[in-house]
Short mmCIF file of C-alpha atoms in Angstrom, two decimals:
data_model
loop_
_atom_site.label_atom_id
_atom_site.label_comp_id
_atom_site.label_asym_id
_atom_site.label_seq_id
_atom_site.Cartn_x
_atom_site.Cartn_y
_atom_site.Cartn_z
CA MET A 1 -22.34 0.54 -4.57
CA GLY A 2 -21.51 -0.30 -0.94
CA ASP A 3 -20.83 -3.99 -1.56
CA LEU A 4 -18.46 -3.07 -4.37
CA GLU A 5 -16.30 -0.58 -2.48
CA LEU A 6 -12.77 -1.45 -3.55
CA LEU A 7 -10.88 0.87 -1.20
CA LEU A 8 -11.71 2.46 2.13
CA PRO A 9 -10.89 6.20 2.35
CA GLY A 10 -7.84 5.50 4.49
CA GLU A 11 -6.58 2.85 2.07
CA ALA A 12 -7.02 5.15 -0.94
CA ASP A 13 -5.09 7.88 0.89
CA VAL A 14 -2.17 5.52 1.55
CA LEU A 15 -2.08 4.33 -2.08
CA VAL A 16 -2.15 7.88 -3.46
CA ARG A 17 0.56 9.07 -1.06
CA GLY A 18 2.77 6.18 -2.15
CA LEU A 19 2.68 6.97 -5.90
CA ARG A 20 6.17 7.68 -7.25
CA SER A 21 8.17 7.73 -10.48
CA PHE A 22 10.21 4.72 -11.61
CA GLN A 23 13.29 4.44 -13.80
CA LEU A 24 12.82 2.63 -17.13
CA ARG A 25 14.93 -0.31 -15.98
CA GLU A 26 12.65 -0.75 -12.92
CA MET A 27 9.49 -1.31 -14.99
CA GLY A 28 8.13 -4.78 -14.32
CA SER A 29 10.05 -5.10 -11.03
CA GLY A 30 8.41 -6.03 -7.72
CA GLY A 31 7.99 -2.44 -6.53
CA TRP A 32 6.74 -1.32 -9.93
CA ASN A 33 4.21 -4.18 -10.04
CA GLN A 34 2.90 -3.17 -6.64
CA GLN A 35 2.34 0.38 -7.86
CA HIS A 36 0.66 -0.90 -11.03
CA GLU A 37 -1.76 -2.90 -8.88
CA ASN A 38 -2.38 0.16 -6.70
CA LEU A 39 -3.09 2.27 -9.79
CA GLU A 40 -5.56 -0.30 -11.06
CA LYS A 41 -7.40 -0.21 -7.73
CA LEU A 42 -7.46 3.60 -7.76
CA ASN A 43 -8.62 3.49 -11.37
CA MET A 44 -11.54 1.16 -10.64
CA GLN A 45 -12.49 3.06 -7.48
CA ALA A 46 -12.47 6.38 -9.39
CA ILE A 47 -14.84 4.90 -11.99
CA LEU A 48 -17.10 3.48 -9.27
CA ASP A 49 -17.22 6.90 -7.59
CA ALA A 50 -18.01 8.67 -10.85
CA THR A 51 -20.73 6.11 -11.67
CA ALA A 52 -22.33 6.48 -8.24
CA SER A 53 -22.13 10.32 -8.42
CA GLN A 54 -21.24 10.45 -4.74
CA GLY A 55 -18.20 12.71 -4.72
CA GLU A 56 -14.78 12.14 -6.24
CA PRO A 57 -12.44 11.13 -3.39
CA ILE A 58 -9.71 9.74 -5.67
CA GLN A 59 -9.57 12.96 -7.69
CA GLU A 60 -9.45 15.00 -4.46
CA LEU A 61 -6.65 12.86 -3.04
CA LEU A 62 -4.57 13.14 -6.23
CA VAL A 63 -4.89 16.92 -6.13
CA THR A 64 -4.30 17.24 -2.37
CA HIS A 65 -1.13 15.16 -2.46
CA GLY A 66 0.15 16.71 -5.71
CA LYS A 67 0.29 13.39 -7.59
CA ILE A 68 -1.02 14.46 -11.02
CA PRO A 69 2.54 15.42 -12.16
CA THR A 70 3.71 11.97 -10.98
CA LEU A 71 1.04 10.28 -13.10
CA VAL A 72 2.01 12.35 -16.15
CA GLU A 73 5.67 11.44 -15.71
CA GLU A 74 4.83 7.74 -15.35
CA LEU A 75 2.61 7.95 -18.44
CA ILE A 76 5.40 9.38 -20.58
CA ALA A 77 8.00 7.01 -19.12
CA VAL A 78 6.00 3.91 -20.07
CA GLU A 79 5.29 5.43 -23.48
CA MET A 80 9.05 5.73 -24.01
CA TRP A 81 9.62 2.18 -22.74
CA LYS A 82 7.16 0.93 -25.34
CA GLN A 83 8.90 2.85 -28.12
CA LYS A 84 12.53 2.25 -27.16
CA VAL A 85 12.86 -0.89 -25.01
CA PHE A 86 9.96 -3.14 -26.04
CA PRO A 87 11.11 -3.38 -29.72
CA VAL A 88 14.57 -4.42 -28.50
CA LEU A 89 13.03 -7.14 -26.32
CA CYS A 90 11.10 -8.42 -29.33
CA ARG A 91 14.32 -8.69 -31.36
CA LEU A 92 16.37 -10.55 -28.74
CA GLU A 93 16.89 -14.04 -30.16
CA ASP A 94 17.65 -15.60 -26.77
CA PHE A 95 14.40 -14.33 -25.24
CA LYS A 96 11.67 -16.95 -25.49
CA PRO A 97 9.45 -16.36 -22.44
CA GLN A 98 7.11 -19.15 -21.31
CA ASN A 99 4.58 -16.52 -20.21
CA THR A 100 4.39 -13.01 -21.71
CA PHE A 101 1.89 -11.64 -19.20
CA PRO A 102 4.54 -9.78 -17.12
CA ILE A 103 5.48 -7.83 -20.27
CA TYR A 104 1.82 -7.31 -21.14
CA MET A 105 1.31 -5.65 -17.74
CA VAL A 106 3.96 -3.05 -18.58
CA LEU A 107 2.33 -2.43 -21.96
CA HIS A 108 -1.05 -2.12 -20.22
CA HIS A 109 0.33 0.37 -17.68
CA GLU A 110 -0.02 3.25 -20.14
CA ALA A 111 -3.69 2.38 -20.69
CA SER A 112 -4.28 2.26 -16.92
CA ILE A 113 -2.80 5.71 -16.35
CA ILE A 114 -4.52 7.44 -19.27
CA ASN A 115 -7.82 5.88 -18.18
CA LEU A 116 -7.38 7.27 -14.65
CA LEU A 117 -6.46 10.69 -16.04
CA GLU A 118 -9.51 10.64 -18.31
CA THR A 119 -11.72 9.96 -15.28
CA VAL A 120 -10.29 12.70 -13.05
CA PHE A 121 -9.47 15.42 -15.63
CA PHE A 122 -13.19 16.15 -15.91
CA HIS A 123 -12.56 18.42 -12.90
CA LYS A 124 -10.79 21.70 -13.63
CA GLU A 125 -8.79 21.67 -10.39
CA VAL A 126 -7.04 18.52 -11.65
CA CYS A 127 -5.84 20.38 -14.74
CA GLU A 128 -4.57 23.21 -12.54
CA SER A 129 -2.77 20.78 -10.21
CA ALA A 130 -0.80 19.34 -13.14
CA GLU A 131 1.28 22.55 -13.04
CA ASP A 132 4.12 22.60 -15.58
CA THR A 133 3.55 18.97 -16.60
CA ILE A 134 0.42 20.10 -18.46
CA LEU A 135 2.84 21.00 -21.29
CA ASP A 136 4.12 17.42 -21.35
CA LEU A 137 0.57 16.09 -21.30
CA VAL A 138 -0.43 18.32 -24.23
CA ASP A 139 2.56 16.99 -26.19
CA TYR A 140 1.58 13.43 -25.28
CA CYS A 141 -1.99 13.96 -26.49
CA HIS A 142 -0.71 15.54 -29.71
CA ARG A 143 1.45 12.47 -30.40
CA LYS A 144 -1.54 10.17 -29.89
CA LEU A 145 -3.90 12.25 -32.06
CA THR A 146 -1.31 12.35 -34.83
CA LEU A 147 -1.21 8.55 -34.60
CA LEU A 148 -5.01 8.43 -34.92
CA VAL A 149 -4.93 10.56 -38.08
CA ALA A 150 -2.19 8.33 -39.53
CA GLN A 151 -4.17 5.15 -38.73
CA SER A 152 -7.32 6.52 -40.36
CA GLY A 153 -5.67 6.14 -43.74
CA HIS A 154 -5.35 2.40 -43.13
CA GLY A 155 -8.90 1.68 -41.98
CA GLY A 156 -8.15 1.69 -38.25
CA PRO A 157 -6.77 -1.22 -36.25
CA ALA A 158 -7.36 -4.78 -37.39
CA GLU A 159 -9.66 -7.07 -35.47
CA GLU A 160 -8.02 -8.96 -32.62
CA GLU A 161 -9.49 -12.29 -33.74
CA GLU A 162 -7.74 -12.05 -37.07
CA SER A 163 -4.32 -12.35 -35.49
CA GLN A 164 -2.50 -15.39 -36.83
CA TYR A 165 0.84 -14.92 -35.10
CA GLY A 166 2.31 -18.07 -33.54
CA ASN A 167 5.29 -16.44 -31.80
CA PRO A 168 4.26 -15.13 -28.33
CA MET A 169 6.28 -11.92 -28.73
CA GLN A 170 4.74 -11.25 -32.15
CA GLU A 171 1.30 -11.78 -30.63
CA LEU A 172 2.23 -9.33 -27.88
CA GLN A 173 3.23 -6.75 -30.51
CA LYS A 174 -0.18 -7.18 -32.13
CA GLN A 175 -1.93 -6.66 -28.79
CA ALA A 176 0.16 -3.53 -28.20
CA GLU A 177 -0.99 -2.10 -31.55
CA LEU A 178 -4.64 -2.70 -30.68
CA MET A 179 -4.13 -1.18 -27.25
CA GLU A 180 -2.46 1.88 -28.78
CA PHE A 181 -5.67 2.74 -30.66
CA GLU A 182 -7.73 2.72 -27.47
CA ILE A 183 -5.09 4.75 -25.64
CA ALA A 184 -5.23 7.39 -28.38
CA LEU A 185 -9.01 7.66 -27.98
CA LYS A 186 -8.56 8.20 -24.23
CA ALA A 187 -5.96 10.89 -24.96
CA LEU A 188 -8.53 12.67 -27.13
CA SER A 189 -10.89 12.89 -24.15
CA VAL A 190 -8.09 14.14 -21.87
CA LEU A 191 -7.21 16.84 -24.41
CA ARG A 192 -10.85 17.93 -24.59
CA TYR A 193 -10.90 18.34 -20.78
CA ILE A 194 -7.71 20.42 -20.97
CA THR A 195 -9.39 22.73 -23.50
CA ASP A 196 -12.22 23.25 -20.99
CA CYS A 197 -9.62 25.14 -18.92
CA VAL A 198 -8.21 27.11 -21.86
CA ASP A 199 -8.87 30.52 -20.26
CA SER A 200 -6.76 29.63 -17.22
CA LEU A 201 -3.86 27.89 -19.01
CA SER A 202 -0.42 29.50 -19.09
CA LEU A 203 0.68 31.42 -22.19
CA SER A 204 3.28 28.72 -22.87
CA THR A 205 0.62 26.00 -22.87
CA LEU A 206 -1.66 28.02 -25.15
CA SER A 207 1.23 28.69 -27.52
CA ARG A 208 2.08 24.98 -27.54
CA MET A 209 -1.50 24.03 -28.39
CA LEU A 210 -2.23 26.73 -30.97
CA SER A 211 1.11 27.55 -32.60
CA THR A 212 3.51 24.63 -32.09
CA HIS A 213 0.96 21.86 -32.67
CA ASN A 214 -1.90 23.78 -34.35
CA LEU A 215 -4.41 21.55 -32.59
CA PRO A 216 -7.50 23.11 -34.26
CA CYS A 217 -6.29 21.93 -37.69
CA LEU A 218 -5.41 18.48 -36.31
CA LEU A 219 -8.90 18.18 -34.83
CA VAL A 220 -10.40 19.04 -38.23
CA GLU A 221 -8.40 16.15 -39.71
CA LEU A 222 -9.84 13.83 -37.05
CA LEU A 223 -13.39 14.90 -37.85
CA GLU A 224 -12.78 14.37 -41.57
CA HIS A 225 -11.40 10.85 -41.18
CA SER A 226 -13.31 9.77 -38.02
CA PRO A 227 -11.00 6.79 -37.28
CA TRP A 228 -13.49 5.50 -34.67
CA SER A 229 -16.10 4.86 -37.41
CA ARG A 230 -15.96 2.47 -40.35
CA GLN A 231 -18.09 0.61 -42.89
CA GLU A 232 -18.05 -3.17 -42.46
CA GLY A 233 -20.19 -5.41 -44.67
CA GLY A 234 -22.28 -2.43 -45.73
CA LYS A 235 -23.02 -1.50 -42.09
CA LEU A 236 -21.78 1.45 -40.06
CA GLN A 237 -19.67 0.49 -37.06
CA GLN A 238 -18.29 2.68 -34.28
CA PHE A 239 -15.61 1.88 -31.75
CA GLU A 240 -17.18 2.06 -28.28
CA SER A 241 -16.51 0.35 -24.97
CA GLY A 242 -13.38 -1.32 -26.30
CA ARG A 243 -14.86 -2.94 -29.42
CA TRP A 244 -16.39 -2.22 -32.82
CA GLN A 245 -20.18 -2.11 -32.58
CA THR A 246 -22.73 -1.96 -35.40
CA VAL A 247 -24.87 1.21 -35.36
CA SER A 248 -28.53 0.70 -36.20
CA PRO A 249 -29.94 2.91 -39.00
CA SER A 250 -32.10 4.81 -36.49
CA GLU A 251 -28.99 5.76 -34.46
CA GLN A 252 -26.71 6.79 -37.32
CA GLN A 253 -27.60 10.48 -37.09
CA LYS A 254 -26.81 10.49 -33.39
CA LEU A 255 -23.56 12.22 -32.48
CA SER A 256 -21.01 9.74 -31.14
CA LYS A 257 -19.19 10.51 -27.90
CA LEU A 258 -15.82 10.83 -29.65
CA ASP A 259 -17.12 13.15 -32.36
CA GLY A 260 -18.67 15.21 -29.57
CA GLN A 261 -15.31 15.46 -27.79
CA VAL A 262 -13.70 16.82 -30.97
CA TRP A 263 -16.44 19.40 -31.51
CA ILE A 264 -16.27 20.62 -27.90
CA ALA A 265 -12.47 20.90 -28.09
CA LEU A 266 -12.75 22.91 -31.32
CA TYR A 267 -15.39 25.15 -29.75
CA ASN A 268 -13.11 25.82 -26.76
CA LEU A 269 -10.00 26.49 -28.86
CA LEU A 270 -11.68 28.72 -31.44
CA LEU A 271 -14.21 30.69 -29.39
CA SER A 272 -12.45 31.15 -26.05
CA PRO A 273 -11.30 34.82 -25.78
CA GLU A 274 -7.80 33.81 -24.62
CA ALA A 275 -7.31 31.34 -27.46
CA ARG A 276 -8.82 33.59 -30.16
CA ALA A 277 -6.43 36.37 -29.20
CA ARG A 278 -3.43 34.09 -29.76
CA TYR A 279 -4.42 31.82 -32.64
CA CYS A 280 -2.94 32.95 -35.95
CA LEU A 281 -5.50 32.34 -38.71
CA THR A 282 -3.12 31.81 -41.62
CA SER A 283 -4.39 30.85 -45.09
CA PHE A 284 -3.73 27.18 -44.27
CA ALA A 285 -5.59 27.37 -40.96
CA LYS A 286 -8.45 29.26 -42.59
CA GLY A 287 -8.78 26.65 -45.34
CA GLN A 288 -8.77 23.80 -42.83
CA LEU A 289 -11.29 25.39 -40.48
CA LEU A 290 -13.72 26.27 -43.24
CA LYS A 291 -14.04 22.53 -43.95
CA LEU A 292 -16.08 22.38 -40.74
CA ARG A 293 -18.99 24.20 -42.36
CA ALA A 294 -19.94 21.07 -44.30
CA PHE A 295 -20.34 19.14 -41.03
CA LEU A 296 -22.51 21.72 -39.26
CA THR A 297 -25.89 20.33 -40.27
CA ASP A 298 -29.21 21.08 -38.57
CA THR A 299 -29.14 17.59 -37.04
CA LEU A 300 -25.74 18.29 -35.43
CA LEU A 301 -26.82 21.73 -34.19
CA ASP A 302 -29.91 20.19 -32.59
CA GLN A 303 -27.63 17.90 -30.56
CA LEU A 304 -24.99 20.54 -29.73
CA PRO A 305 -26.78 23.92 -29.86
CA ASN A 306 -23.64 25.82 -28.79
CA LEU A 307 -22.10 25.00 -32.15
CA ALA A 308 -24.33 27.71 -33.64
CA ASP A 309 -21.74 30.15 -32.24
CA LEU A 310 -19.01 28.21 -34.01
CA GLN A 311 -21.03 28.35 -37.23
CA GLY A 312 -21.25 32.13 -36.89
CA PHE A 313 -17.49 32.32 -36.30
CA LEU A 314 -16.83 30.30 -39.48
CA ASP A 315 -19.22 32.49 -41.53
CA HIS A 316 -17.28 35.54 -40.37
CA LEU A 317 -13.94 33.80 -41.03
CA ALA A 318 -14.97 33.12 -44.62
CA LEU A 319 -15.27 36.88 -45.21
CA THR A 320 -12.02 37.95 -43.53
CA GLU A 321 -8.47 38.02 -44.86
CA ALA A 322 -6.02 35.41 -43.68
CA GLN A 323 -3.31 36.58 -41.29
CA PRO A 324 0.40 36.31 -42.09
CA PRO A 325 2.35 33.93 -39.83
CA LYS A 326 3.53 35.61 -36.64
CA LYS A 327 7.27 35.94 -36.12
CA ASP A 328 7.29 37.29 -32.59
CA LEU A 329 10.22 36.31 -30.38
CA VAL A 330 8.60 34.75 -27.35
CA LEU A 331 10.30 33.22 -24.32
CA GLU A 332 8.26 30.26 -23.19
CA GLN A 333 8.46 27.07 -21.18
CA ILE A 334 8.91 23.82 -23.02
CA PRO A 335 7.96 20.29 -21.92
CA GLU A 336 10.91 18.48 -20.38
CA ILE A 337 9.86 14.99 -19.21
CA TRP A 338 10.28 13.17 -22.55
CA GLU A 339 13.64 14.81 -23.33
CA ARG A 340 14.96 14.26 -19.80
CA ILE A 341 14.07 10.54 -19.75
CA GLU A 342 15.50 10.08 -23.25
CA ARG A 343 18.69 11.93 -22.32
CA GLU A 344 19.16 9.83 -19.17
CA ASN A 345 18.74 6.56 -21.08
CA ARG A 346 20.14 7.34 -24.53
CA GLY A 347 22.33 4.48 -25.77
CA LYS A 348 21.14 2.19 -22.95
CA TRP A 349 18.04 0.69 -24.57
CA GLN A 350 19.62 -2.71 -25.24
CA ALA A 351 21.22 -2.83 -21.79
CA ILE A 352 17.85 -2.07 -20.17
CA ALA A 353 16.15 -4.78 -22.26
CA LYS A 354 18.78 -7.39 -21.32
CA HIS A 355 18.61 -6.41 -17.64
CA GLN A 356 14.82 -6.82 -17.68
CA LEU A 357 15.12 -10.11 -19.57
CA ARG A 358 17.30 -11.57 -16.80
CA HIS A 359 15.75 -10.00 -13.70
CA VAL A 360 12.14 -9.09 -14.52
CA PHE A 361 10.58 -10.95 -17.45
CA SER A 362 11.87 -14.47 -16.76
CA PRO A 363 10.08 -15.32 -13.49
CA SER A 364 10.16 -18.76 -11.96
CA GLU A 365 6.99 -20.84 -11.89
CA GLN A 366 6.55 -20.07 -8.19
CA GLU A 367 6.96 -16.32 -8.74
CA LEU A 368 4.48 -16.47 -11.61
CA ARG A 369 1.92 -18.26 -9.42
CA LEU A 370 2.26 -15.64 -6.68
CA GLN A 371 1.94 -12.80 -9.15
CA ALA A 372 -1.06 -14.43 -10.83
CA LYS A 373 -2.77 -14.66 -7.44
CA ARG A 374 -2.19 -10.94 -6.90
CA TRP A 375 -3.55 -10.12 -10.36
CA ALA A 376 -6.68 -12.17 -9.62
CA GLU A 377 -7.19 -10.22 -6.38
CA THR A 378 -6.65 -6.88 -8.12
CA TYR A 379 -8.88 -7.47 -11.17
CA ARG A 380 -12.08 -8.41 -9.37
CA LEU A 381 -14.69 -9.52 -11.91
CA ASP A 382 -17.61 -8.17 -9.85
CA VAL A 383 -16.09 -4.69 -9.86
CA LEU A 384 -15.10 -4.82 -13.53
CA GLU A 385 -18.65 -5.80 -14.47
CA ALA A 386 -20.09 -3.04 -12.27
CA VAL A 387 -18.03 -0.35 -13.99
CA ALA A 388 -18.79 -1.69 -17.47
CA PRO A 389 -20.79 0.97 -19.35
CA GLU A 390 -23.34 -1.51 -20.68
CA GLN A 391 -24.51 -5.12 -20.78
CA PRO A 392 -21.86 -7.51 -22.21
CA ARG A 393 -22.28 -8.36 -25.90
CA CYS A 394 -22.09 -11.72 -27.62
CA ALA A 395 -18.70 -12.16 -29.28
CA TYR A 396 -20.38 -13.81 -32.29
CA CYS A 397 -23.63 -11.93 -33.01
CA ASN A 398 -23.25 -8.82 -30.78
CA ALA A 399 -26.59 -9.42 -29.01
CA GLU A 400 -26.82 -8.86 -25.24
CA ALA A 401 -25.01 -11.74 -23.54
CA SER A 402 -25.46 -13.47 -20.20
CA LYS A 403 -23.11 -16.47 -20.51
CA ARG A 404 -19.32 -16.34 -20.18
CA CYS A 405 -16.78 -18.80 -21.62
CA SER A 406 -16.24 -21.17 -18.69
CA ARG A 407 -12.66 -21.96 -19.71
CA CYS A 408 -11.06 -18.48 -19.97
CA GLN A 409 -13.83 -16.22 -18.58
CA ASN A 410 -12.91 -13.57 -21.19
CA GLU A 411 -15.64 -13.84 -23.85
CA TRP A 412 -19.41 -13.52 -23.55
CA TYR A 413 -22.14 -15.29 -25.54
CA CYS A 414 -25.92 -15.09 -25.79
CA CYS A 415 -26.34 -18.83 -26.34
CA ARG A 416 -24.45 -22.09 -26.74
CA GLU A 417 -24.93 -22.04 -30.52
CA CYS A 418 -23.04 -18.74 -30.89
CA GLN A 419 -20.24 -20.02 -28.67
CA VAL A 420 -19.80 -23.12 -30.88
CA LYS A 421 -19.79 -21.01 -34.07
CA HIS A 422 -17.20 -18.64 -32.60
CA TRP A 423 -14.86 -21.33 -31.28
CA GLU A 424 -12.75 -21.51 -34.46
CA LYS A 425 -11.57 -17.95 -33.78
CA HIS A 426 -11.88 -17.81 -30.00
CA GLY A 427 -10.05 -21.09 -29.44
CA LYS A 428 -6.72 -19.52 -30.46
CA ALA A 429 -6.94 -17.09 -27.53
CA CYS A 430 -8.97 -19.23 -25.10
CA VAL A 431 -6.55 -22.13 -24.66
CA PRO A 432 -3.45 -19.99 -23.85
CA ALA A 433 -5.54 -17.84 -21.49
CA ALA A 434 -6.84 -20.89 -19.66
CA GLN A 435 -3.31 -22.27 -19.33
CA GLY A 436 -2.24 -18.97 -17.80
CA ASP A 437 -5.15 -19.15 -15.35
CA ARG A 438 -4.07 -22.57 -14.13
CA ALA A 439 -0.88 -20.93 -12.80
CA LYS A 440 -3.12 -19.23 -10.22
#
């Protein structure tokens, strides 16, 4: 990977040291944009390191400099911006931006951070270094998983190509919805890594996971609805690598990565001694958990043999009496980042939106050109292709692709014929993207 090194060790150290929290009104500003670019570089370097299996310097730097809490705070801050400020921006009648990419970068910031956290949280010391913000991160993951369960009743997110919005801000809202689905899937992986550390978590965190949010029952709901799988045209599709992909009949019995994450999280939460001692198996919880028995087939147990222990636990649970809800008075920590940011900005959402309209999201043509040049330097195509988990797929037929759209460079095709057939849909996105590229 030597030719694809994005950051030298000294450069990575400087970028990690410089990570800080921003106020909501600062999002999209010059300093914030610089940090977003730095995070993207750290993100890509962390994936390169993990792919090469040659140590994890980014993870070590984040732990050494105590920056995991900073990332969690930034994650929740941009989540709140998306919920409170972005809708106001979309409603402002006098806001008709020529280019919506500066706003898209703020929307994408949440995806960048959760992706970096997913990469580094594989290591237990990262979970420990989160300190008290682990409570806030558990709450964040719970919000995203609840969203996944809610979406499963509507068949998952719609395809991007089907968007027919003409208004740029409406199109941006559609892109944000699609992005939200992928963010929720990343949050599922982060939660699974947190459950790997369940025996060393604080009592407050355990209580939050097991009592306040009842995560085992929520995970059962996810397994039941499997929002990352769907039937399309009589074929099974699964959401992987950022798109829906058709699963061949020979692969349909194979456990998907996301289903595996749910099963491992359930195993950790139900069979860990610390969690079992604190999880109240009420009649509702018992009824929900016993639904898992129908999923524990021989094929699944062959792929995850440890689930035989979970099967034994469920067999025993079926024969035991449900426990009454606990009413113990317990003093515990509570997450504070979301409430603090909301308290500091309550009643100011419109003022923040108007400030950003004037000073952040209405750049001059020269400013846009400079920023576009920086984006091009940050998002290096050679690095992005190197960290891609698999060969690009044709946007029309899903076969392995080797040719890229020469105009926008965003879509891949296996042959000219497929590109021509796909143009009716792709053209709607290709022309605006190419116009944005010319600003570079």
